[in-house]
PDB file of C-alpha atoms in Angstrom:
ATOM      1  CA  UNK A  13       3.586 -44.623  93.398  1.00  0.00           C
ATOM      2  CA  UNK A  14      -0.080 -44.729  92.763  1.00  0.00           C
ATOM      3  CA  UNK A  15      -2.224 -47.178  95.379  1.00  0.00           C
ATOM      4  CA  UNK A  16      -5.792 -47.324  96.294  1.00  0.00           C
ATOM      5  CA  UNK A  17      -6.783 -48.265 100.199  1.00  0.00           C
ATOM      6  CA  UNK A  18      -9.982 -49.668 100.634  1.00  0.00           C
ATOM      7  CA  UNK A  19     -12.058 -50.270 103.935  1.00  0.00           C
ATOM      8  CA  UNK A  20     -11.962 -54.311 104.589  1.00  0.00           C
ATOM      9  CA  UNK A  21     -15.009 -56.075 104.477  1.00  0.00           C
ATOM     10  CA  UNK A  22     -17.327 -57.346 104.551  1.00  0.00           C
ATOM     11  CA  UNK A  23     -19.911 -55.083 105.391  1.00  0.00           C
ATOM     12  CA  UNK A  24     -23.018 -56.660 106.759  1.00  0.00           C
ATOM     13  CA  UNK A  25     -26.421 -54.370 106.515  1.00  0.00           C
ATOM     14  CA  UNK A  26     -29.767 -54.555 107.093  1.00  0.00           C
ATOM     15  CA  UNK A  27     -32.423 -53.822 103.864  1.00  0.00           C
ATOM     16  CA  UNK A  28     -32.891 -49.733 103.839  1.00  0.00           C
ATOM     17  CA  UNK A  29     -29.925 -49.065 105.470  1.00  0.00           C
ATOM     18  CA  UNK A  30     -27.557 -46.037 104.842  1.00  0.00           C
ATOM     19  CA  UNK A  31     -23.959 -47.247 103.000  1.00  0.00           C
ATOM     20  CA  UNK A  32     -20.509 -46.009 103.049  1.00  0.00           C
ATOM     21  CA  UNK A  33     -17.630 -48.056 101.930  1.00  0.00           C
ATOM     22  CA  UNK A  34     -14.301 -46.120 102.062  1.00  0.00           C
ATOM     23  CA  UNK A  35     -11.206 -45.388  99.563  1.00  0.00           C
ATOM     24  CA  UNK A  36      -8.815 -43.219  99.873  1.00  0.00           C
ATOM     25  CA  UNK A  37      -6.067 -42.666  96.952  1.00  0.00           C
ATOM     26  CA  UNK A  38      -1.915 -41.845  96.458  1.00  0.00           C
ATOM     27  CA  UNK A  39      -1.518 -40.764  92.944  1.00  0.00           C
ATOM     28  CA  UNK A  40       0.526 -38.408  91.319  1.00  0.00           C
ATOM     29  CA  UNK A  41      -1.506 -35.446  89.361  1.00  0.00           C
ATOM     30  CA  UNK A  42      -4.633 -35.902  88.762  1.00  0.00           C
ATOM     31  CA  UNK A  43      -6.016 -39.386  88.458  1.00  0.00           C
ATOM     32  CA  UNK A  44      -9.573 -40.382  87.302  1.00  0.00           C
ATOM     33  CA  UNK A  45     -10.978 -41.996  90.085  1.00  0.00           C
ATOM     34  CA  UNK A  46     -14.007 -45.132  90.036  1.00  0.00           C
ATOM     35  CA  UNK A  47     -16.219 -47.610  91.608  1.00  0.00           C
ATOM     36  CA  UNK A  48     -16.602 -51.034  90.276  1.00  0.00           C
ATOM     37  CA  UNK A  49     -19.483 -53.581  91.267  1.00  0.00           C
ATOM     38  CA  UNK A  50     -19.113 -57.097  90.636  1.00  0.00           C
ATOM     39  CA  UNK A  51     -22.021 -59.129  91.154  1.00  0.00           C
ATOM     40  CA  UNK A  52     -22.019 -63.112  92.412  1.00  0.00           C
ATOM     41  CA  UNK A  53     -21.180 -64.805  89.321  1.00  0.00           C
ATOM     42  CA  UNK A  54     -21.151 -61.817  86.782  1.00  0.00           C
ATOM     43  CA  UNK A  55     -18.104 -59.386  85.712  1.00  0.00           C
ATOM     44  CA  UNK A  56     -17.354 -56.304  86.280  1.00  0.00           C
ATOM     45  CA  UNK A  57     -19.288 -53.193  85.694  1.00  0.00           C
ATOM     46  CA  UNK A  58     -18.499 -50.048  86.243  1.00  0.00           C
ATOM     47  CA  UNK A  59     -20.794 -48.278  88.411  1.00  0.00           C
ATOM     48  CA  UNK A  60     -19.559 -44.478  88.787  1.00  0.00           C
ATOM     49  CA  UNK A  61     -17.111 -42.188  87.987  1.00  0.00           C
ATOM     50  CA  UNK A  62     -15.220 -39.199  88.500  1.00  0.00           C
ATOM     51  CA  UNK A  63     -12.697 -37.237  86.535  1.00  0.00           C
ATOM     52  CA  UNK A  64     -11.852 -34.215  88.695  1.00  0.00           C
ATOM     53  CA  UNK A  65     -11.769 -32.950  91.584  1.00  0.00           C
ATOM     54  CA  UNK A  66     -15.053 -31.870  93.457  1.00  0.00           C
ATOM     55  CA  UNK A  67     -16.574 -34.289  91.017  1.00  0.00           C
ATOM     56  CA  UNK A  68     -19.789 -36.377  92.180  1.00  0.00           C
ATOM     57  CA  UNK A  69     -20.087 -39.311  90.558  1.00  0.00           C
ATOM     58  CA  UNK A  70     -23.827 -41.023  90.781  1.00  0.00           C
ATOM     59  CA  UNK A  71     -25.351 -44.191  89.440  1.00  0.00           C
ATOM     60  CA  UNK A  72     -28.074 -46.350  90.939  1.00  0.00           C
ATOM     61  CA  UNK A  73     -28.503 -44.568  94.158  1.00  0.00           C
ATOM     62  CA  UNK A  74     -24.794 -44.667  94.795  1.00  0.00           C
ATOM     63  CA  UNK A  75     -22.682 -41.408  94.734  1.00  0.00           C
ATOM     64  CA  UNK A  76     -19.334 -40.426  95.462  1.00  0.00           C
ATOM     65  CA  UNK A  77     -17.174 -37.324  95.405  1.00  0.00           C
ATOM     66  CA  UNK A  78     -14.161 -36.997  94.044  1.00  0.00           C
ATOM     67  CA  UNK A  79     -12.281 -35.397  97.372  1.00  0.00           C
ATOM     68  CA  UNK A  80      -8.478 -34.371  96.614  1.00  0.00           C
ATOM     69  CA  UNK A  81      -7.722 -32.621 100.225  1.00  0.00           C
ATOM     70  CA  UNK A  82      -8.748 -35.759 101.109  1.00  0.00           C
ATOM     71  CA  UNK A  83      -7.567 -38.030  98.441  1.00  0.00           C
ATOM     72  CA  UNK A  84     -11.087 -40.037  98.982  1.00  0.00           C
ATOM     73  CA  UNK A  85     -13.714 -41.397  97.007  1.00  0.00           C
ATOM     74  CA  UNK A  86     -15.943 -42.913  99.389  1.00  0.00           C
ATOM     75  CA  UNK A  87     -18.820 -44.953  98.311  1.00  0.00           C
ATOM     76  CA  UNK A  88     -22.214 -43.982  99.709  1.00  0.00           C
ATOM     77  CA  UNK A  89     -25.821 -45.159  99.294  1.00  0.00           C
ATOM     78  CA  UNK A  90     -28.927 -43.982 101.657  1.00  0.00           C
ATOM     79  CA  UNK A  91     -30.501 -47.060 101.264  1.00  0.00           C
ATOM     80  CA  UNK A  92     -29.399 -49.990 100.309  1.00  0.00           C
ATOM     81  CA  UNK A  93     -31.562 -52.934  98.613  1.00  0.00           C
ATOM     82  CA  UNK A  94     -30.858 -57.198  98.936  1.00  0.00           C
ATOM     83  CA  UNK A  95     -30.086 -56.520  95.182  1.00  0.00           C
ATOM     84  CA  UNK A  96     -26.947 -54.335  96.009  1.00  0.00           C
ATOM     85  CA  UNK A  97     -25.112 -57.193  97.424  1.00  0.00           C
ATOM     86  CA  UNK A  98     -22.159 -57.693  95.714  1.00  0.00           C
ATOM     87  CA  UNK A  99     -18.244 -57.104  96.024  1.00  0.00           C
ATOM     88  CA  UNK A 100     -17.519 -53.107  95.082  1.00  0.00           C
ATOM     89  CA  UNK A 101     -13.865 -51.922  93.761  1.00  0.00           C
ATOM     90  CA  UNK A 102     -12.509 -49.030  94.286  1.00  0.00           C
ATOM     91  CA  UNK A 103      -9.839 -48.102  91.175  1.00  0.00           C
ATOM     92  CA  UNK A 104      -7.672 -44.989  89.869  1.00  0.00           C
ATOM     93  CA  UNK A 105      -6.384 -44.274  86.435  1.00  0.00           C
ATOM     94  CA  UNK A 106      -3.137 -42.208  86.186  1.00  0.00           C
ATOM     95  CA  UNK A 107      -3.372 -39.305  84.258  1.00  0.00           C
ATOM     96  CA  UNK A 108      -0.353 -39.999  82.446  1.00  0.00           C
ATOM     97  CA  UNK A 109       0.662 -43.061  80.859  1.00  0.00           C
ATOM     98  CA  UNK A 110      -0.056 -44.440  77.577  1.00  0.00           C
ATOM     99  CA  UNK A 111      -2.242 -47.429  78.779  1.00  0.00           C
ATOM    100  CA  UNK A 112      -3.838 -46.327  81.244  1.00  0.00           C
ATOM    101  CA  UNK A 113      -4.071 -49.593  83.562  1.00  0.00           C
ATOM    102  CA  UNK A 114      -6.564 -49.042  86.776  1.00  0.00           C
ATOM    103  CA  UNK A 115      -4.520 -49.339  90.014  1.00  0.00           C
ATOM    104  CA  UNK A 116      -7.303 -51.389  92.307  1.00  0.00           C
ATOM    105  CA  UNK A 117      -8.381 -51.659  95.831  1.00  0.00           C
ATOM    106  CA  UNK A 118      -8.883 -55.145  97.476  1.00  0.00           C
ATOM    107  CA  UNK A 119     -12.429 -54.630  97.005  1.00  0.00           C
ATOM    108  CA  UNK A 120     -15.274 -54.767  99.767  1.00  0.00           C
ATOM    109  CA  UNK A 121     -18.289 -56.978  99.931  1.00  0.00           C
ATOM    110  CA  UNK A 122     -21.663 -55.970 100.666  1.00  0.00           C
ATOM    111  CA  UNK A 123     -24.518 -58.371 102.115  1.00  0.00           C
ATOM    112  CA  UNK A 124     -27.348 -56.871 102.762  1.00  0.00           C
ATOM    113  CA  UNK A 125     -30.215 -59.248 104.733  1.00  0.00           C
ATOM    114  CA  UNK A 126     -33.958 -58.709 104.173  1.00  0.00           C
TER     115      UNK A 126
ATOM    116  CA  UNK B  29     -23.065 -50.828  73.491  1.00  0.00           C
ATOM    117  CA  UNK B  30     -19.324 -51.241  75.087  1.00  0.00           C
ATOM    118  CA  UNK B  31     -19.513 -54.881  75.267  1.00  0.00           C
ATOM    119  CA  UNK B  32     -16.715 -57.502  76.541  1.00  0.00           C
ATOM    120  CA  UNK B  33     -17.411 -61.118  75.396  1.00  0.00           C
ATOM    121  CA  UNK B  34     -15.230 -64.026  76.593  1.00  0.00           C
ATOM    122  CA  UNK B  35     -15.173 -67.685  75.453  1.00  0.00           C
ATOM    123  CA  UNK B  36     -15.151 -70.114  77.446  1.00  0.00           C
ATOM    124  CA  UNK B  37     -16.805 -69.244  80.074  1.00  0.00           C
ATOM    125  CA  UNK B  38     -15.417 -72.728  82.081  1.00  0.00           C
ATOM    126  CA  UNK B  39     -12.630 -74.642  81.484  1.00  0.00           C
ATOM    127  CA  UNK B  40     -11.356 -78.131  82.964  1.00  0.00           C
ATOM    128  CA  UNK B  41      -8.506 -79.338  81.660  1.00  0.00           C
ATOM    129  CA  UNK B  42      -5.918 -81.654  82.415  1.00  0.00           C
ATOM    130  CA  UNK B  43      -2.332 -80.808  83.918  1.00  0.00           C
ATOM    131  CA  UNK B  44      -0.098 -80.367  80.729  1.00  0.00           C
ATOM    132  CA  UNK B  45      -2.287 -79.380  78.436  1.00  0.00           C
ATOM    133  CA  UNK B  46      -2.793 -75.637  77.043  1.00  0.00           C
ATOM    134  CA  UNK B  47      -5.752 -73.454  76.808  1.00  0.00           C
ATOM    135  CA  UNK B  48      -6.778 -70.118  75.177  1.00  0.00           C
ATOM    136  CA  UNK B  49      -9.122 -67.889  76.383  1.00  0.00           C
ATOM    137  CA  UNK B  50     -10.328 -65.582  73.990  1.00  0.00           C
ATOM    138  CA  UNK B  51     -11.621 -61.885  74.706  1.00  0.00           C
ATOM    139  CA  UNK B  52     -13.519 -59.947  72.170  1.00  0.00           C
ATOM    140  CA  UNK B  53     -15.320 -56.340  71.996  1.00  0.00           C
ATOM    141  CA  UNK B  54     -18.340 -56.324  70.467  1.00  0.00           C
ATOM    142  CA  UNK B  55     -19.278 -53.521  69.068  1.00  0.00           C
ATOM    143  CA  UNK B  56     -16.132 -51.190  70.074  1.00  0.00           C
ATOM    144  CA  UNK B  57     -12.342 -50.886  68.890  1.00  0.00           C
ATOM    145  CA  UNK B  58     -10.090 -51.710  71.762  1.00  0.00           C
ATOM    146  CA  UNK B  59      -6.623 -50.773  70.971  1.00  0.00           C
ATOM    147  CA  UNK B  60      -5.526 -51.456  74.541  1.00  0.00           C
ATOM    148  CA  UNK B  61      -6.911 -54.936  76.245  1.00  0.00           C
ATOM    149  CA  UNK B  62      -5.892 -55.840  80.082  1.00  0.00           C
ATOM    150  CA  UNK B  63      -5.603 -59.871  81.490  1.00  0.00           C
ATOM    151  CA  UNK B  64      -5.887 -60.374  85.624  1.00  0.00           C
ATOM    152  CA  UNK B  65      -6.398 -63.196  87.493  1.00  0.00           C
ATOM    153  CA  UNK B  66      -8.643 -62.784  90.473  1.00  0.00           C
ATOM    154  CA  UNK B  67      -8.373 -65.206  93.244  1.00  0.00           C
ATOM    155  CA  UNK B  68     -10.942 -66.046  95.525  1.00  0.00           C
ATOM    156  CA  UNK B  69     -12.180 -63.587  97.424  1.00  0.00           C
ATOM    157  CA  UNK B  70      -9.348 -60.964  96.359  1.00  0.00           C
ATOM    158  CA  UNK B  71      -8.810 -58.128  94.294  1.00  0.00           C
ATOM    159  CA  UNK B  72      -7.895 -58.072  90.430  1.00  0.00           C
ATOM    160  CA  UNK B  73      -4.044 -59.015  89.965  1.00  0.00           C
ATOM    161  CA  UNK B  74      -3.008 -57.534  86.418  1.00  0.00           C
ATOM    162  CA  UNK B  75      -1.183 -59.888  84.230  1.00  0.00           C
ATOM    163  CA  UNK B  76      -0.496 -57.859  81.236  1.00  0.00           C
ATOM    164  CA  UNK B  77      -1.251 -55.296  78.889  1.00  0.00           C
ATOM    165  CA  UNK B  78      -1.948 -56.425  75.396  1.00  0.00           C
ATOM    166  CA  UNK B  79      -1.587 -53.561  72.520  1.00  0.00           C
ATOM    167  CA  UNK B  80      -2.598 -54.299  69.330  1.00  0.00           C
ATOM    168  CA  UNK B  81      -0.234 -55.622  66.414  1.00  0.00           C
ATOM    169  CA  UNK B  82       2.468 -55.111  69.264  1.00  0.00           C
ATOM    170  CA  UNK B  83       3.825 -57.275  72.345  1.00  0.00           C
ATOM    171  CA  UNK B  84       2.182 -57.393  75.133  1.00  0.00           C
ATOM    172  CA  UNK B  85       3.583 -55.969  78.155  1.00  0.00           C
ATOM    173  CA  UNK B  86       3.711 -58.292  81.382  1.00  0.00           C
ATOM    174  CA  UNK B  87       3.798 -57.089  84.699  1.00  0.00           C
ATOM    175  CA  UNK B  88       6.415 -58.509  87.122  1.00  0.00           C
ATOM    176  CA  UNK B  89       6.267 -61.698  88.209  1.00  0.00           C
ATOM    177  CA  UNK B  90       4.227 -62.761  85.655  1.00  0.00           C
ATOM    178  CA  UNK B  91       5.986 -65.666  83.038  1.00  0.00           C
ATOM    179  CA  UNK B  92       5.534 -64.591  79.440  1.00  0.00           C
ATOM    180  CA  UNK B  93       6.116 -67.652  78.418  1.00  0.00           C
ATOM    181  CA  UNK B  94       3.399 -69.708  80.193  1.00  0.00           C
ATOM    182  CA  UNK B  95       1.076 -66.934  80.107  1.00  0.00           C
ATOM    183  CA  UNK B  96       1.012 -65.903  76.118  1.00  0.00           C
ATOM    184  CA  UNK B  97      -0.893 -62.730  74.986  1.00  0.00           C
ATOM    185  CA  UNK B  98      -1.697 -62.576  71.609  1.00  0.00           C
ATOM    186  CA  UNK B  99      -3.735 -59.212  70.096  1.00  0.00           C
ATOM    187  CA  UNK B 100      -4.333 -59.468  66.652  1.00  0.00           C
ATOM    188  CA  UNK B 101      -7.081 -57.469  65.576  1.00  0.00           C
ATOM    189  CA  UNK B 102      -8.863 -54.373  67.086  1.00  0.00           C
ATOM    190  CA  UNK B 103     -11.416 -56.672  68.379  1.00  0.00           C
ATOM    191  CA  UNK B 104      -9.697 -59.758  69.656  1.00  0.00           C
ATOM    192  CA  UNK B 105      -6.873 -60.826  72.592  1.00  0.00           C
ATOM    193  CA  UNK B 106      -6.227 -64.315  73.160  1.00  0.00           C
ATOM    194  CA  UNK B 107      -4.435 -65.556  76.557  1.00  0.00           C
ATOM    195  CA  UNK B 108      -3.017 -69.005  76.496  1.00  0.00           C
ATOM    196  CA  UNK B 109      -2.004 -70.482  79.607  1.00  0.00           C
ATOM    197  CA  UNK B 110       0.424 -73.022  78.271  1.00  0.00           C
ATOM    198  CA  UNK B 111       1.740 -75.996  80.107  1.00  0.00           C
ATOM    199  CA  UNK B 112      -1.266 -75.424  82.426  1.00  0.00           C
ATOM    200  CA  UNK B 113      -0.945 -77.091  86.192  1.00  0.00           C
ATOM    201  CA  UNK B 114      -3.384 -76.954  89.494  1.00  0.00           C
ATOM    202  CA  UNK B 115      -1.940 -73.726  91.251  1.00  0.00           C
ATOM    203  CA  UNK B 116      -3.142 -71.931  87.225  1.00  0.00           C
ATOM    204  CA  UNK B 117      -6.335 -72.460  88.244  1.00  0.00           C
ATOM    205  CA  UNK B 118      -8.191 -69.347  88.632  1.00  0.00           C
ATOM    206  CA  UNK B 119     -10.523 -66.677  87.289  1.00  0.00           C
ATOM    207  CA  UNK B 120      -9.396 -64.774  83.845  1.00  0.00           C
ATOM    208  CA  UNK B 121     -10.863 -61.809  82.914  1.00  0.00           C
ATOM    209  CA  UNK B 122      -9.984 -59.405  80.364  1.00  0.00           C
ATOM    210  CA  UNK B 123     -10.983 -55.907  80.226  1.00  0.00           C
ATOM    211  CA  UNK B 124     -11.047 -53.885  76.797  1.00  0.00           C
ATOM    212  CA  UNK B 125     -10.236 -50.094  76.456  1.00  0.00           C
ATOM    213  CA  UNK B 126     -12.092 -47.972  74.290  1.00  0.00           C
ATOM    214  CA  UNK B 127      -9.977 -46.630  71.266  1.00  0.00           C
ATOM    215  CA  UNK B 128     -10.024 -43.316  69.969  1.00  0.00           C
ATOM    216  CA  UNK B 129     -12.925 -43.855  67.915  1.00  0.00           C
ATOM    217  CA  UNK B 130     -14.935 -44.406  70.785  1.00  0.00           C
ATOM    218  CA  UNK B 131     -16.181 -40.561  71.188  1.00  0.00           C
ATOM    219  CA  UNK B 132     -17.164 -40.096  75.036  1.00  0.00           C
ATOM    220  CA  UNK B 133     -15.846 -43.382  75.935  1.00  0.00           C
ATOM    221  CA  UNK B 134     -12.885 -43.095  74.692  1.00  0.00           C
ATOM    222  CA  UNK B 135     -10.101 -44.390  77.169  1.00  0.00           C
ATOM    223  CA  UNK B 136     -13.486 -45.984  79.133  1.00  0.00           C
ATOM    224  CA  UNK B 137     -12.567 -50.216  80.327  1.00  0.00           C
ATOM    225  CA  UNK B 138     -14.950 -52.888  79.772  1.00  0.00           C
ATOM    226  CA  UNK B 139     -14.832 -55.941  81.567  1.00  0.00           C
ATOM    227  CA  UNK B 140     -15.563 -59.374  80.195  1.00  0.00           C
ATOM    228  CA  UNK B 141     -17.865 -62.106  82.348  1.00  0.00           C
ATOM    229  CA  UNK B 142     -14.721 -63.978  83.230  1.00  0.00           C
ATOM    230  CA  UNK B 143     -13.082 -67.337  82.380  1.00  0.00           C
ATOM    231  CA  UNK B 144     -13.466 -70.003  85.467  1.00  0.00           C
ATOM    232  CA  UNK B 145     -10.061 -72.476  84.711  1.00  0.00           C
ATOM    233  CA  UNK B 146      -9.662 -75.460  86.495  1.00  0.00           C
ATOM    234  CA  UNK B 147      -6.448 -77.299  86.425  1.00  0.00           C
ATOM    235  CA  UNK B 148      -7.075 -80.789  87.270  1.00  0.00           C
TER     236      UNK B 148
END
């Protein structure tokens, strides 16, 4: 079946710091892989993306790659900011199926101190 | 663009009683919407997947009958959480998957603010 691992957290930094929050994947095919950031008290948003494999998805300073040797899509920043706290979601969506329902990780928080 | 409204926001209500949350897109067509329940300091649990002028398919474990899914229009999902007592209380959100229409974004999920209900 399809599942998503993520690293526990929560992940404790220091301002300017250098991220990485892990995922790694089981999917059959070729799923779309994605990083979700949920803010304290907001939804959702989705903050990158990747559709295939070798695919570097980038938004905000984050990036990851789209690894299938691997099955990972680990989260990375070079520097994080107080503003980037927040709880981050790692999520796949089967290539096949109708609905297309994300499979998600347990998600990961991020505090980052000044 | 892309966005996810829900109403209420907050909810206290009484044990017994019923309440609808209602989920909207904006400015998109979402054939497909999604309910979870997120409990503190966990992941997204989905509840169901509501389909448009169809019935909306529940995952297991999850009542149909105490939590009803109702997706009438392109823009609109309601979930009621009938009957509603303490261990209900939770966060709702809804997410909303762009329809065919929806050019690049099409099969893209939008996620609603949330719905904070608390079963007294």
């Amino acid at each position: 079946g399809n599942s998503v691992t993520q690293m526990e957290g929560p992940v404790t930094l220091s301002e300017e710091a250098f991220l990485t929050i892990n995922c790694t994947y089981t999917a059959t095919g070729y799923p779309s892989l994605f990083w979700y950031v949920q803010y304290p008290g907001e939804g959702l948003q989705l903050l990158l993306k990747a559709t295939k494999a070798d695919d570097k998805g980038s938004n905000k300073g984050f990036e990851a790659t789209y690894r299938k040797e691997t099955t990972s899509f680990h989260l990375e920043k070079g520097s994080v900011q107080v503003s980037d706290s927040a709880v981050y979601f790692c999520a796949l969506s089967p290539q096949a199926g109708n609905n297309r329902k994300l499979i998600w990780g347990l998600g990961t928080s991020l505090a980052v101190n000044p | 663009g892309a966005v996810v409204s829900q109403h209420p926001s907050r909810v206290i209500c009484k044990s017994g009683t019923s309440v609808k949350i209602e989920c909207r897109s904006l400015d998109f067509q979402a054939t497909t919407m999604f309910w979870y329940r997120q409990f503190p300091k966990q992941s997204l649990m989905l509840m169901a997947t509501s389909n448009e002028g169809s019935k909306a398919t529940y995952e297991q474990g999850v009542e149909k009958d105490k939590f009803l899914i109702n997706h009438a229009s392109l823009t609109l999902s309601t979930l009621t959480v009938t009957s509603a007592h303490p261990e209900d209380s939770s966060f709702y959100i809804c997410s909303a998957r762009v329809g065919a229409s929806g050019g690049a974004r099409y099969n893209e999920q939008f996620f609603g603010p949330g719905t904070r209900l608390t079963v007294l």
